[in-house]
Coordinates of C-alpha atoms in Angstrom, one line a residue:
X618 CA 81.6 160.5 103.9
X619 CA 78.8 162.3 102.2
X620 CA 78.9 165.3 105.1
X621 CA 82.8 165.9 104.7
X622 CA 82.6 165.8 100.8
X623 CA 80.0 168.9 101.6
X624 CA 77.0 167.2 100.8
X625 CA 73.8 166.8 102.9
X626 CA 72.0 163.4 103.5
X627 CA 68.7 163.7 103.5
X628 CA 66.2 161.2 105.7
X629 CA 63.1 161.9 103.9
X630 CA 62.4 161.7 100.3
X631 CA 61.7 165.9 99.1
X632 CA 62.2 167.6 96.1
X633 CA 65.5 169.2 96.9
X634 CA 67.1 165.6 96.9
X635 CA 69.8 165.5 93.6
X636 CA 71.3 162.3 94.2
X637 CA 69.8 158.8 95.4
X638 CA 72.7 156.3 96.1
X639 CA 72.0 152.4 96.4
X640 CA 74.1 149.2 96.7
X641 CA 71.6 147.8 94.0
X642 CA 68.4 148.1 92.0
X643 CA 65.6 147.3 94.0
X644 CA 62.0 148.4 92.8
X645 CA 60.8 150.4 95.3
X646 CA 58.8 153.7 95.5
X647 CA 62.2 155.8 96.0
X648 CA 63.5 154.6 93.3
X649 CA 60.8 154.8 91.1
X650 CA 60.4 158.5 92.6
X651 CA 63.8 158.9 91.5
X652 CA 63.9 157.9 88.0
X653 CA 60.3 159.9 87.9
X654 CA 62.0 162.7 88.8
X655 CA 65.6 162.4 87.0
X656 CA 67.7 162.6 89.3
X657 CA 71.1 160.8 89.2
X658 CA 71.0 157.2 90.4
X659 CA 74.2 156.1 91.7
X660 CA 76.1 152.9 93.2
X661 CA 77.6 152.9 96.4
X662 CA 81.1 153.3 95.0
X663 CA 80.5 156.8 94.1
X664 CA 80.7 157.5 97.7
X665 CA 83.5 155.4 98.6
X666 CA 86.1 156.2 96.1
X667 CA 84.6 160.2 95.9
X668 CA 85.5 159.9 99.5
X669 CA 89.0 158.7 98.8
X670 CA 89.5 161.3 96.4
X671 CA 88.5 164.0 98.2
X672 CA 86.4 165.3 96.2
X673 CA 83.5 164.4 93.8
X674 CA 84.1 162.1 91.0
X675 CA 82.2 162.3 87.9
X676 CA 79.3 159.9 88.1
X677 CA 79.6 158.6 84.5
X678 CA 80.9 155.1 85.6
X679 CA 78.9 154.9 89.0
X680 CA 75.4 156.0 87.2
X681 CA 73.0 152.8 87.1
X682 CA 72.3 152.4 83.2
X683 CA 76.2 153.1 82.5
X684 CA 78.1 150.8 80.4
X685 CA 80.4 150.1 83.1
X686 CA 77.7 150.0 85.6
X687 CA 76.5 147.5 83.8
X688 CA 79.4 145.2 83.5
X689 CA 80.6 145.4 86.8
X690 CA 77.2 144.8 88.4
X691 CA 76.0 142.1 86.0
X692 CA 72.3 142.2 87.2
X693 CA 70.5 139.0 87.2
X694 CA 67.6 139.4 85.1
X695 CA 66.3 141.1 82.7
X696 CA 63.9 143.4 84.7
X697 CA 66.9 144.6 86.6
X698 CA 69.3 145.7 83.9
X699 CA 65.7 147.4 82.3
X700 CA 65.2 149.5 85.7
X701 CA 69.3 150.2 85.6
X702 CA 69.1 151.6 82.1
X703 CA 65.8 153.8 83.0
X704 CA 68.0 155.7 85.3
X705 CA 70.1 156.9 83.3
X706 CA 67.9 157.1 80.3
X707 CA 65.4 159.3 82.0
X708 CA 68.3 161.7 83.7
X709 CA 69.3 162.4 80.5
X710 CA 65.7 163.1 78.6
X711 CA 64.9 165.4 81.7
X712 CA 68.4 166.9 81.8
X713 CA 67.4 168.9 78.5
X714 CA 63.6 170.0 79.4
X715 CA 63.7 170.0 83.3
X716 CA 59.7 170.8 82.9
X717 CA 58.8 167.1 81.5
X718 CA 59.6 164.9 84.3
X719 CA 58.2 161.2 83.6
X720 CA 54.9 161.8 84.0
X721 CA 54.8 165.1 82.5
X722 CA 50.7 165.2 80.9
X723 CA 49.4 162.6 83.2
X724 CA 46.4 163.0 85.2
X725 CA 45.9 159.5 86.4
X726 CA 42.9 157.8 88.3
X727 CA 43.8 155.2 90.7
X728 CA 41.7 152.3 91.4
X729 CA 42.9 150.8 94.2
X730 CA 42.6 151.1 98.8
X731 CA 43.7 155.2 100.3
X732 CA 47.0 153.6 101.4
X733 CA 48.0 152.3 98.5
X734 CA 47.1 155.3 96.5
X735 CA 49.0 157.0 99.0
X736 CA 52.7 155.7 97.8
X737 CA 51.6 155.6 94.5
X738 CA 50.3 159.5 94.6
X739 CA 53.8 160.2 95.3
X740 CA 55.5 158.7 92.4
X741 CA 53.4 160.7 89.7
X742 CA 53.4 163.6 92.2
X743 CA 57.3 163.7 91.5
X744 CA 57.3 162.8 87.6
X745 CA 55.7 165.8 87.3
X746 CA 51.8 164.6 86.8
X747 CA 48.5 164.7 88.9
X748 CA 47.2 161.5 90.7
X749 CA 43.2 160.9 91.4
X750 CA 41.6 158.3 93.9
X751 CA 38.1 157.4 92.3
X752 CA 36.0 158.0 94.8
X753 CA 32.2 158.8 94.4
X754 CA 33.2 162.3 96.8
X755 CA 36.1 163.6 94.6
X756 CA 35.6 163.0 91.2
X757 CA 32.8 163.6 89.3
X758 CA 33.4 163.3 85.8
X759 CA 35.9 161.4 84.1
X760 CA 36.7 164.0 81.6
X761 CA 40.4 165.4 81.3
X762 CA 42.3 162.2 82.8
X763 CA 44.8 160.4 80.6
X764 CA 45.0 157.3 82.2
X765 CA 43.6 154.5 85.0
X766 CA 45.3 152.4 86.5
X767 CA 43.7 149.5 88.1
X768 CA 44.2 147.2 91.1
X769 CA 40.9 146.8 93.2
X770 CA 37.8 148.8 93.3
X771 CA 34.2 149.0 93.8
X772 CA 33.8 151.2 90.9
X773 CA 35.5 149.2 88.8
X774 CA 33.1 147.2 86.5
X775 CA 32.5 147.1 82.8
X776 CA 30.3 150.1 82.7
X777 CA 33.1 152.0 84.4
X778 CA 35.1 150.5 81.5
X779 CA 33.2 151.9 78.6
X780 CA 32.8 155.4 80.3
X781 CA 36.5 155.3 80.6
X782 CA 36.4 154.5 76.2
X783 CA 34.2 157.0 76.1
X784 CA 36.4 159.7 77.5
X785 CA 39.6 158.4 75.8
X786 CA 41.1 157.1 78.6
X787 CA 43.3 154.4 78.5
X788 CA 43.4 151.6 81.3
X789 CA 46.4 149.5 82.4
X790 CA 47.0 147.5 85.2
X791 CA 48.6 149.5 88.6
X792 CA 52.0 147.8 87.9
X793 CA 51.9 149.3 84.6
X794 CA 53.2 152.5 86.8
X795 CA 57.1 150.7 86.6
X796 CA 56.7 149.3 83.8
X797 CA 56.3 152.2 81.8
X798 CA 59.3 153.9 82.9
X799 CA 61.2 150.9 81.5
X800 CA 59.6 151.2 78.0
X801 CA 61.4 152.6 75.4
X802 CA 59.3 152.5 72.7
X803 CA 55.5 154.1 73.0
X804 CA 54.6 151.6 70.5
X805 CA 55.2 148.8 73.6
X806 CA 52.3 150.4 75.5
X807 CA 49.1 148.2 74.1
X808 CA 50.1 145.0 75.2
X809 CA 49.9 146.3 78.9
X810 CA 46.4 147.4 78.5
X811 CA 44.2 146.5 81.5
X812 CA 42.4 142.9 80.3
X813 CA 39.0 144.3 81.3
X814 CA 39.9 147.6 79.0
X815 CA 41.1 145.2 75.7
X816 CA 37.6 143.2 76.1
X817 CA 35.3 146.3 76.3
X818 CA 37.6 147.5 73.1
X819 CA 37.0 144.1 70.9
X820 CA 33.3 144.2 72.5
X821 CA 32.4 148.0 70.7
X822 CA 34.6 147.3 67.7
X823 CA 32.7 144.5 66.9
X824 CA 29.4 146.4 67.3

């Protein structure tokens, strides 16, 4: 359907992808690659009745995050419907300043296994922002990075901790990658702080 409308369907995730298309909202790395990105997130039916048109259909009421979307789709939880309304929410704040993608800013350290870094590399790579594995080999200072983000690691400990205070750098969790493309208010972004992160913070404030 895609082909005789003229478009192109594309196996492999790249940057010259404009459209993703999905039955549903399923968290996964294309999708969080997507919203990263702003591109326009669309339901099935956008093929279907484009299709039957002949032509492409506006994607207002096919966009995941649309009113209609919304209603017709009735997600089941609350998680859902916040993933559905980050599509659309972030297509439109890119729309007007294609240079800040999502993670426009970022220069994120990963503590977590290669592989896993790996998928999550790619998701900052296409919101725009730069993605670190800390490694003893490839990253020397902790200087200039925005963020952590935490899973499992050897260098993680609480000296790592107050070096990463020291430098500014605030640590969260490696969910906390999602979740923040849900948030819509910066002011939401303390209660995800890493739990190792808040105890070094109450430990030097009470110093």
């Amino acid at each position: 359907m895609v082909l005789e409308l003229g478009g192109e369907v594309c196996n492999e995730f790249c940057e010259k992808i404009t459209h993703l298309v999905c039955g549903r909202i399923v968290r996964n790395e294309k999708l969080l690659c997507s919203i990263a990105k702003g591109l326009i997130i669309v339901n099935e039916d956008y093929v279907v009745d484009s299709h039957a048109q002949s032509k492409w259909l506006e994607v207002d009421n096919y966009e995941w995050g649309s009113n209609h979307s919304l209603t017709k789709h009735g997600l089941s939880s609350q998680r859902f419907v916040s993933f559905a309304l980050a599509c659309r929410r972030w297509r439109l704040k890119i729309e007007k300043n294609s240079n800040q993608r999502a993670f426009h800013n970022w220069k994120a350290l990963f503590y977590c296994g290669r592989h896993r870094f790996t998928d999550l590399k790619r998701i900052i790579d296409f919101g725009g922002g730069e993605a670190y594995l800390r490694q003893i080999d490839d990253v020397c200072s902790l200087q200039g990075f925005t963020v952590a983000l935490v899973e499992k690691s050897r260098f993680w400990n609480s000296k790592e901790v107050v070096e990463l205070i020291k430098n500014n750098i605030q640590c969260f969790g490696i969910d906390y990658l999602a979740t923040y493309l849900t948030l819509e208010e910066a002011c939401e972004v303390e209660k995800h702080f890493h739990k190792d992160y808040v105890i070094e913070l109450n430990r030097i404030s009470r110093c």
